[in-house]
Amino acid sequence: MKGTFVVWVEGKVKEVTNGRMNYQDVKYTQLSNKTEVCSRCCTPRKLFTCFFILIVTLIGLLVTCYSHTSICNKHDYQKVHIRLTKRRLPHCIIIGARKAGTRALLTYLKVHPDIQTAQYEVHFFDNQENYDFGYGWYRKQMPYSFPDQLTIEKSPAYFTESSVPGRVYSMNSTIKILLIVRDPVQRTISDQLQLNFKGLDMGLEVKPFEELVLNPKTGNIDMNFKPVQRSYYDVYMKNWLKYFPLNQIHIVDGDQLIADPYPEVYKVESFLGLRHAIPQSDFVYNATKGFYCIKTDTAYQKCLSGSKGRSHPHIQKEVIEKLKDVFWKHNENFFELVNQRFFWNNKTMASKIGK
Ligand code: A3P
């Protein structure tokens, strides 16, 4: 072939002079300066056609994106600011309880096309330094969302910090609140286990649960031991109910969420006023993990990290019984406050599941 040609090689416009399409013959050029060399292979008409096809393809892709297809799901825009999306203060917060399944709940809800979730625990209302940064800072911690999507943030410390309900109320008195609770005995063990792992990371000595939870002088449960205290659900609930009516707080059963997450997530969708867009088939039981995982756009099964669903140490039966006794009255108070019973004080049910 004689003459000069402009060709498309490896995604770049290149020029070939006098001859075969030999790679050594190719040198980089800018298309705009070389329109005269396009006379044989790249006529203006051909270029226009290419440009036209490119534009049509781009428009097609954008239209596809807006109509929720799997090619370009709305969730992909968490970090990308595109038209119509912006960061919004949360419409809903998961306030706790710590170690009751807050991460699992958020992970499941994230699959919903009408929900965007904050990437990490923001600790806005419970951390004075963060709170002092103001609502503008808080909003900037939120993901980009479309106008018809709900933004959800979870920070489990919100439930137990006494100043939090008033602060949340001041920001948005109609915000929707999700609280997940779990058998307080199991939650307490899980809480201490988490602290043990943190301690190990820092090179600290780790003591057996029994030693930490019992008062060495009396042999009774140390009622001021933090992991025990954090399971007095009634105490914290009373504080939240000073600011918010019960119908603004939906309570998720954390033990049910472990055993069969779909019905619990279905109820949350209803509470949030959303369509039921997370089908039962999206929850996949993973026998190796021993927990449910969820199908997402990018993963056949998204399981929670290794720090969730740890196997608990064996705890002496007498200590379990003592904990149950301590929690019994708190549990009854809680059931009354929320007008809902959980199995924790139900001897038959508890013995059935070996707790
Ligand atoms: P354990 O690790 O003690 O089993 P949080 O996210 O609030 O810290 O709660 C952690 C708890 O979530 C875990 O406590 C686990 O029991 C529970 N959980 C519920 N669903 C889970 C899931 N699908 N995968 C892992 N853990 C889950």
Short mmCIF file of C-alpha atoms and ligand atoms in Angstrom, two decimals:
data_model
loop_
_atom_site.label_atom_id
_atom_site.label_comp_id
_atom_site.label_asym_id
_atom_site.label_seq_id
_atom_site.Cartn_x
_atom_site.Cartn_y
_atom_site.Cartn_z
CA MET A 1 0.00 0.00 0.00
CA LYS A 2 1.37 3.43 -0.94
CA GLY A 3 0.59 6.74 0.75
CA THR A 4 -0.03 7.78 4.35
CA PHE A 5 -2.78 6.34 6.46
CA VAL A 6 -4.11 7.04 9.89
CA VAL A 7 -4.92 3.86 11.76
CA TRP A 8 -6.30 2.89 15.16
CA VAL A 9 -3.79 0.73 17.03
CA GLU A 10 -4.11 -0.29 20.67
CA GLY A 11 -6.62 2.44 21.40
CA LYS A 12 -4.50 5.25 19.95
CA VAL A 13 -4.55 7.07 16.60
CA LYS A 14 -1.33 6.25 14.71
CA GLU A 15 0.08 7.12 11.32
CA VAL A 16 1.46 4.63 8.79
CA THR A 17 3.59 5.99 5.99
CA ASN A 18 4.34 4.26 2.67
CA GLY A 19 3.80 0.69 3.03
CA ARG A 20 2.77 -2.35 4.92
CA MET A 21 1.09 -2.06 8.33
CA ASN A 22 4.35 -2.82 10.06
CA TYR A 23 4.45 -1.90 13.72
CA GLN A 24 7.81 -0.15 13.31
CA ASP A 25 6.23 2.05 10.64
CA VAL A 26 3.71 3.36 13.07
CA LYS A 27 4.30 6.71 14.73
CA TYR A 28 1.99 8.66 17.05
CA THR A 29 0.09 11.61 15.64
CA GLN A 30 -2.76 13.91 16.55
CA LEU A 31 -5.76 13.36 14.38
CA SER A 32 -6.69 17.05 14.21
CA ASN A 33 -3.36 18.04 12.64
CA LYS A 34 -3.43 15.29 10.07
CA THR A 35 -6.79 15.50 8.43
CA GLU A 36 -5.13 15.79 5.01
CA VAL A 37 -3.58 12.31 5.33
CA CYS A 38 -6.93 10.73 5.89
CA SER A 39 -7.89 10.97 2.25
CA ARG A 40 -7.79 7.21 1.60
CA CYS A 41 -8.89 5.43 4.74
CA CYS A 42 -10.43 8.10 6.98
CA THR A 43 -12.59 10.39 4.92
CA PRO A 44 -14.45 13.09 6.88
CA ARG A 45 -17.62 11.15 6.20
CA LYS A 46 -16.19 7.99 7.81
CA LEU A 47 -14.93 9.98 10.75
CA PHE A 48 -18.33 11.55 11.19
CA THR A 49 -19.97 8.10 11.10
CA CYS A 50 -17.55 6.82 13.75
CA PHE A 51 -18.19 9.86 15.92
CA PHE A 52 -21.93 9.49 15.49
CA ILE A 53 -21.80 5.79 16.52
CA LEU A 54 -19.70 6.70 19.56
CA ILE A 55 -22.17 9.34 20.71
CA VAL A 56 -25.16 7.03 20.18
CA THR A 57 -23.38 4.27 22.17
CA LEU A 58 -22.65 6.66 25.04
CA ILE A 59 -26.24 7.91 25.15
CA GLY A 60 -27.43 4.29 25.09
CA LEU A 61 -25.21 3.44 28.05
CA LEU A 62 -26.42 6.42 30.06
CA VAL A 63 -30.08 5.57 29.39
CA THR A 64 -29.34 2.00 30.51
CA CYS A 65 -27.74 3.28 33.70
CA TYR A 66 -30.76 5.37 34.61
CA SER A 67 -33.09 2.45 34.16
CA HIS A 68 -31.42 0.25 36.84
CA THR A 69 -29.84 -2.44 34.71
CA SER A 70 -27.12 -4.70 36.01
CA ILE A 71 -24.56 -3.11 33.65
CA CYS A 72 -24.52 0.10 35.60
CA ASN A 73 -26.28 -0.25 38.92
CA LYS A 74 -27.07 2.86 40.95
CA HIS A 75 -24.82 1.54 43.70
CA ASP A 76 -21.80 2.01 41.44
CA TYR A 77 -22.16 5.76 41.97
CA GLN A 78 -21.24 5.72 45.64
CA LYS A 79 -18.01 7.52 44.93
CA VAL A 80 -18.89 9.05 41.57
CA HIS A 81 -20.81 12.26 41.45
CA ILE A 82 -23.13 12.12 38.51
CA ARG A 83 -26.10 14.31 37.66
CA LEU A 84 -29.07 13.92 40.04
CA THR A 85 -26.97 12.33 42.80
CA LYS A 86 -25.81 14.11 45.89
CA ARG A 87 -24.78 13.33 49.43
CA ARG A 88 -27.76 13.50 51.80
CA LEU A 89 -28.13 13.31 55.57
CA PRO A 90 -29.40 9.85 56.55
CA HIS A 91 -33.13 9.16 56.35
CA CYS A 92 -32.63 6.18 58.61
CA ILE A 93 -30.04 5.14 61.21
CA ILE A 94 -29.21 1.75 62.68
CA ILE A 95 -28.50 2.65 66.31
CA GLY A 96 -27.33 -0.76 67.61
CA ALA A 97 -27.17 -2.85 69.57
CA ARG A 98 -23.49 -3.58 69.29
CA LYS A 99 -22.81 -7.25 68.41
CA ALA A 100 -26.46 -7.92 67.70
CA GLY A 101 -26.07 -8.20 63.90
CA THR A 102 -25.87 -4.54 62.84
CA ARG A 103 -23.37 -5.24 60.02
CA ALA A 104 -25.41 -8.14 58.66
CA LEU A 105 -28.54 -5.98 58.60
CA LEU A 106 -26.77 -3.14 56.80
CA THR A 107 -25.14 -5.54 54.32
CA TYR A 108 -28.51 -7.05 53.42
CA LEU A 109 -30.20 -3.65 53.07
CA LYS A 110 -27.42 -2.40 50.83
CA VAL A 111 -28.64 -4.80 48.13
CA HIS A 112 -31.92 -2.89 47.87
CA PRO A 113 -31.89 -0.62 44.78
CA ASP A 114 -33.59 2.19 46.72
CA ILE A 115 -31.02 2.24 49.52
CA GLN A 116 -27.54 3.69 49.81
CA THR A 117 -25.47 2.95 52.89
CA ALA A 118 -22.55 4.76 54.52
CA GLN A 119 -19.31 2.88 54.01
CA TYR A 120 -18.23 2.92 57.64
CA GLU A 121 -19.50 3.65 61.16
CA VAL A 122 -19.54 7.44 61.23
CA HIS A 123 -19.99 7.92 65.02
CA PHE A 124 -21.36 11.41 64.48
CA PHE A 125 -23.76 11.67 67.41
CA ASP A 126 -21.73 9.79 70.02
CA ASN A 127 -18.31 11.31 69.36
CA GLN A 128 -18.04 14.92 70.54
CA GLU A 129 -15.25 15.77 68.10
CA ASN A 130 -17.27 14.54 65.12
CA TYR A 131 -20.43 16.18 66.42
CA ASP A 132 -18.63 19.51 66.66
CA PHE A 133 -17.83 19.30 62.93
CA GLY A 134 -21.54 19.82 62.32
CA TYR A 135 -24.17 18.50 59.91
CA GLY A 136 -22.16 19.60 56.85
CA TRP A 137 -19.37 17.24 57.85
CA TYR A 138 -21.85 14.46 58.63
CA ARG A 139 -23.47 14.85 55.20
CA LYS A 140 -20.06 14.57 53.53
CA GLN A 141 -19.57 11.14 55.13
CA MET A 142 -22.67 9.88 53.33
CA PRO A 143 -22.68 8.15 49.94
CA TYR A 144 -24.03 9.83 46.79
CA SER A 145 -27.65 8.89 46.26
CA PHE A 146 -30.46 9.50 43.80
CA PRO A 147 -33.46 11.55 45.00
CA ASP A 148 -35.62 8.42 45.33
CA GLN A 149 -33.06 6.49 47.41
CA LEU A 150 -32.83 6.30 51.19
CA THR A 151 -29.50 6.88 52.90
CA ILE A 152 -28.75 4.65 55.90
CA GLU A 153 -25.93 4.93 58.40
CA LYS A 154 -25.14 2.56 61.27
CA SER A 155 -23.17 3.27 64.41
CA PRO A 156 -24.00 0.76 67.17
CA ALA A 157 -22.72 3.06 69.93
CA TYR A 158 -25.73 5.35 69.34
CA PHE A 159 -28.04 3.05 71.29
CA THR A 160 -26.19 3.24 74.60
CA GLU A 161 -24.87 6.84 74.63
CA SER A 162 -27.30 8.96 76.63
CA SER A 163 -26.75 12.20 74.66
CA VAL A 164 -27.49 10.61 71.26
CA PRO A 165 -31.33 10.47 71.09
CA GLY A 166 -31.62 14.22 71.80
CA ARG A 167 -28.99 15.03 69.20
CA VAL A 168 -30.67 12.85 66.58
CA TYR A 169 -34.00 14.49 67.37
CA SER A 170 -32.49 17.96 66.92
CA MET A 171 -31.24 17.01 63.47
CA ASN A 172 -34.37 15.23 62.25
CA SER A 173 -37.31 14.46 64.50
CA THR A 174 -38.91 12.23 61.83
CA ILE A 175 -35.85 10.10 61.06
CA LYS A 176 -36.50 6.35 60.89
CA ILE A 177 -34.68 4.30 63.48
CA LEU A 178 -33.67 0.65 63.31
CA LEU A 179 -32.65 -1.20 66.46
CA ILE A 180 -31.49 -4.80 66.33
CA VAL A 181 -31.41 -6.79 69.55
CA ARG A 182 -30.19 -10.27 70.34
CA ASP A 183 -30.34 -12.62 73.32
CA PRO A 184 -28.48 -10.44 75.89
CA VAL A 185 -26.43 -13.37 77.20
CA GLN A 186 -25.08 -14.16 73.73
CA ARG A 187 -24.61 -10.46 72.98
CA THR A 188 -22.56 -10.04 76.17
CA ILE A 189 -20.32 -12.99 75.28
CA SER A 190 -19.90 -11.68 71.75
CA ASP A 191 -19.09 -8.19 73.07
CA GLN A 192 -16.34 -9.54 75.34
CA LEU A 193 -14.99 -11.75 72.57
CA GLN A 194 -14.67 -8.69 70.36
CA LEU A 195 -12.79 -6.85 73.14
CA ASN A 196 -10.50 -9.89 73.53
CA PHE A 197 -9.57 -9.77 69.86
CA LYS A 198 -8.87 -6.05 70.08
CA GLY A 199 -6.75 -6.67 73.19
CA LEU A 200 -4.81 -9.44 71.45
CA ASP A 201 -4.10 -7.08 68.56
CA MET A 202 -2.59 -4.64 71.05
CA GLY A 203 -0.55 -7.39 72.71
CA LEU A 204 -2.61 -7.39 75.91
CA GLU A 205 -3.27 -10.40 78.11
CA VAL A 206 -6.70 -11.97 77.59
CA LYS A 207 -8.59 -13.37 80.61
CA PRO A 208 -11.36 -15.99 80.52
CA PHE A 209 -14.90 -14.61 80.28
CA GLU A 210 -15.90 -16.12 83.65
CA GLU A 211 -13.09 -14.28 85.40
CA LEU A 212 -14.08 -10.94 83.91
CA VAL A 213 -17.82 -11.16 84.32
CA LEU A 214 -17.86 -12.30 87.98
CA ASN A 215 -17.09 -10.13 90.94
CA PRO A 216 -14.12 -11.95 92.57
CA LYS A 217 -15.32 -11.09 96.10
CA THR A 218 -18.97 -12.11 95.82
CA GLY A 219 -18.88 -14.56 92.91
CA ASN A 220 -21.92 -12.72 91.50
CA ILE A 221 -22.15 -11.06 88.10
CA ASP A 222 -20.37 -7.72 88.05
CA MET A 223 -23.30 -5.52 87.08
CA ASN A 224 -20.97 -2.70 86.06
CA PHE A 225 -18.94 -4.79 83.66
CA LYS A 226 -19.36 -2.92 80.34
CA PRO A 227 -20.38 -5.88 78.16
CA VAL A 228 -23.05 -6.75 80.76
CA GLN A 229 -24.22 -3.15 81.08
CA ARG A 230 -24.61 -2.80 77.31
CA SER A 231 -27.19 -5.61 77.43
CA TYR A 232 -29.62 -3.67 79.68
CA TYR A 233 -31.75 -2.88 76.66
CA ASP A 234 -34.59 -1.38 78.73
CA VAL A 235 -32.37 1.34 80.20
CA TYR A 236 -31.32 2.67 76.78
CA MET A 237 -34.72 2.13 75.17
CA LYS A 238 -36.35 4.28 77.83
CA ASN A 239 -34.02 7.11 76.87
CA TRP A 240 -34.83 6.79 73.15
CA LEU A 241 -38.55 6.72 73.87
CA LYS A 242 -38.25 10.11 75.58
CA TYR A 243 -37.61 11.58 72.13
CA PHE A 244 -39.17 9.23 69.60
CA PRO A 245 -42.52 7.41 69.52
CA LEU A 246 -42.33 3.63 69.35
CA ASN A 247 -43.73 3.55 65.80
CA GLN A 248 -40.64 5.43 64.63
CA ILE A 249 -38.33 2.70 65.94
CA HIS A 250 -38.41 -0.68 64.25
CA ILE A 251 -36.92 -3.53 66.25
CA VAL A 252 -35.20 -6.33 64.39
CA ASP A 253 -34.83 -9.72 66.06
CA GLY A 254 -31.10 -10.42 65.73
CA ASP A 255 -31.47 -14.12 66.54
CA GLN A 256 -34.05 -14.48 63.78
CA LEU A 257 -31.79 -12.53 61.44
CA ILE A 258 -29.12 -15.19 61.99
CA ALA A 259 -31.53 -18.15 61.65
CA ASP A 260 -33.58 -16.86 58.71
CA PRO A 261 -32.83 -13.31 57.55
CA TYR A 262 -35.46 -12.94 54.81
CA PRO A 263 -38.57 -12.30 57.01
CA GLU A 264 -36.68 -9.78 59.14
CA VAL A 265 -35.43 -7.89 56.08
CA TYR A 266 -38.93 -8.00 54.55
CA LYS A 267 -40.31 -6.30 57.68
CA VAL A 268 -37.61 -3.62 57.49
CA GLU A 269 -38.51 -2.89 53.84
CA SER A 270 -42.15 -2.41 54.94
CA PHE A 271 -41.14 -0.16 57.83
CA LEU A 272 -39.05 2.00 55.49
CA GLY A 273 -41.93 2.23 53.03
CA LEU A 274 -39.92 0.55 50.29
CA ARG A 275 -40.96 -2.03 47.70
CA HIS A 276 -39.94 -5.60 48.49
CA ALA A 277 -36.92 -5.81 46.23
CA ILE A 278 -34.70 -8.28 48.08
CA PRO A 279 -36.04 -11.74 47.20
CA GLN A 280 -35.69 -14.76 49.48
CA SER A 281 -33.50 -16.40 46.83
CA ASP A 282 -30.84 -13.70 47.39
CA PHE A 283 -30.08 -15.13 50.84
CA VAL A 284 -27.73 -18.06 50.49
CA TYR A 285 -26.77 -20.20 53.48
CA ASN A 286 -23.02 -20.77 53.53
CA ALA A 287 -22.29 -24.00 55.43
CA THR A 288 -18.59 -23.20 55.83
CA LYS A 289 -19.32 -19.82 57.39
CA GLY A 290 -22.34 -21.16 59.26
CA PHE A 291 -24.30 -18.02 58.38
CA TYR A 292 -26.34 -16.59 55.54
CA CYS A 293 -24.57 -14.62 52.84
CA ILE A 294 -26.23 -12.41 50.21
CA LYS A 295 -26.15 -12.24 46.43
CA THR A 296 -25.02 -8.86 45.13
CA ASP A 297 -24.44 -7.36 41.68
CA THR A 298 -20.82 -8.38 41.84
CA ALA A 299 -20.75 -11.47 44.05
CA TYR A 300 -22.65 -14.73 43.98
CA GLN A 301 -22.40 -14.77 47.77
CA LYS A 302 -21.23 -11.84 49.85
CA CYS A 303 -20.40 -13.13 53.32
CA LEU A 304 -19.45 -10.99 56.28
CA SER A 305 -15.80 -10.75 57.30
CA GLY A 306 -14.16 -13.15 59.76
CA SER A 307 -14.78 -10.77 62.67
CA LYS A 308 -18.51 -11.48 62.32
CA GLY A 309 -19.84 -14.87 63.31
CA ARG A 310 -16.90 -15.99 65.45
CA SER A 311 -17.34 -19.23 67.34
CA HIS A 312 -17.93 -18.46 70.99
CA PRO A 313 -15.88 -20.03 73.78
CA HIS A 314 -17.58 -22.54 76.07
CA ILE A 315 -18.90 -20.68 79.11
CA GLN A 316 -19.64 -22.44 82.41
CA LYS A 317 -23.34 -23.21 82.81
CA GLU A 318 -23.60 -21.52 86.24
CA VAL A 319 -22.27 -18.28 84.77
CA ILE A 320 -24.82 -18.43 81.95
CA GLU A 321 -27.58 -18.98 84.53
CA LYS A 322 -26.35 -16.05 86.62
CA LEU A 323 -26.37 -13.82 83.54
CA LYS A 324 -29.89 -14.90 82.67
CA ASP A 325 -31.01 -14.00 86.18
CA VAL A 326 -29.43 -10.57 85.92
CA PHE A 327 -31.04 -9.87 82.56
CA TRP A 328 -34.46 -11.36 83.35
CA LYS A 329 -36.04 -8.20 84.81
CA HIS A 330 -34.34 -5.94 82.25
CA ASN A 331 -35.73 -8.13 79.47
CA GLU A 332 -39.26 -8.03 80.87
CA ASN A 333 -39.06 -4.23 81.12
CA PHE A 334 -37.81 -4.05 77.56
CA PHE A 335 -40.63 -6.27 76.23
CA GLU A 336 -43.14 -4.01 77.92
CA LEU A 337 -41.55 -0.85 76.55
CA VAL A 338 -41.49 -2.10 72.96
CA ASN A 339 -44.71 -4.06 73.17
CA GLN A 340 -43.01 -7.12 71.72
CA ARG A 341 -41.64 -10.31 73.32
CA PHE A 342 -38.46 -12.15 72.43
CA PHE A 343 -37.62 -15.71 73.44
CA TRP A 344 -34.80 -14.79 75.85
CA ASN A 345 -36.92 -15.21 78.98
CA ASN A 346 -38.76 -18.18 77.61
CA LYS A 347 -37.29 -21.22 79.38
CA THR A 348 -38.68 -23.85 76.99
CA MET A 349 -37.52 -22.03 73.89
CA ALA A 350 -34.14 -21.22 75.41
CA SER A 351 -33.52 -24.84 76.40
CA LYS A 352 -34.55 -25.96 72.89
CA ILE A 353 -31.83 -23.91 71.28
CA GLY A 354 -29.32 -24.87 73.96
CA LYS A 355 -28.89 -21.49 75.64
P1 A3P B 1 -20.75 -13.20 66.72
O1 A3P B 1 -19.49 -12.86 66.00
O2 A3P B 1 -20.65 -13.14 68.18
O3 A3P B 1 -21.37 -14.49 66.27
P2 A3P B 1 -22.39 -6.70 64.74
O4 A3P B 1 -22.31 -6.63 63.27
O5 A3P B 1 -23.46 -5.81 65.31
O6 A3P B 1 -21.06 -6.50 65.39
O7 A3P B 1 -22.86 -8.15 65.14
C1 A3P B 1 -22.06 -9.28 64.95
C2 A3P B 1 -22.94 -10.49 65.04
O8 A3P B 1 -23.78 -10.58 63.90
C3 A3P B 1 -22.18 -11.79 65.02
O9 A3P B 1 -21.83 -12.08 66.34
C4 A3P B 1 -23.16 -12.78 64.42
O10 A3P B 1 -23.73 -13.66 65.35
C5 A3P B 1 -24.28 -11.89 63.88
N1 A3P B 1 -24.65 -12.18 62.50
C6 A3P B 1 -25.91 -12.10 62.03
N2 A3P B 1 -25.95 -12.44 60.74
C7 A3P B 1 -24.70 -12.74 60.38
C8 A3P B 1 -24.12 -13.15 59.15
N3 A3P B 1 -24.88 -13.31 58.07
N4 A3P B 1 -22.79 -13.39 59.09
C9 A3P B 1 -22.04 -13.21 60.23
N5 A3P B 1 -22.54 -12.81 61.41
C10 A3P B 1 -23.86 -12.57 61.50
#
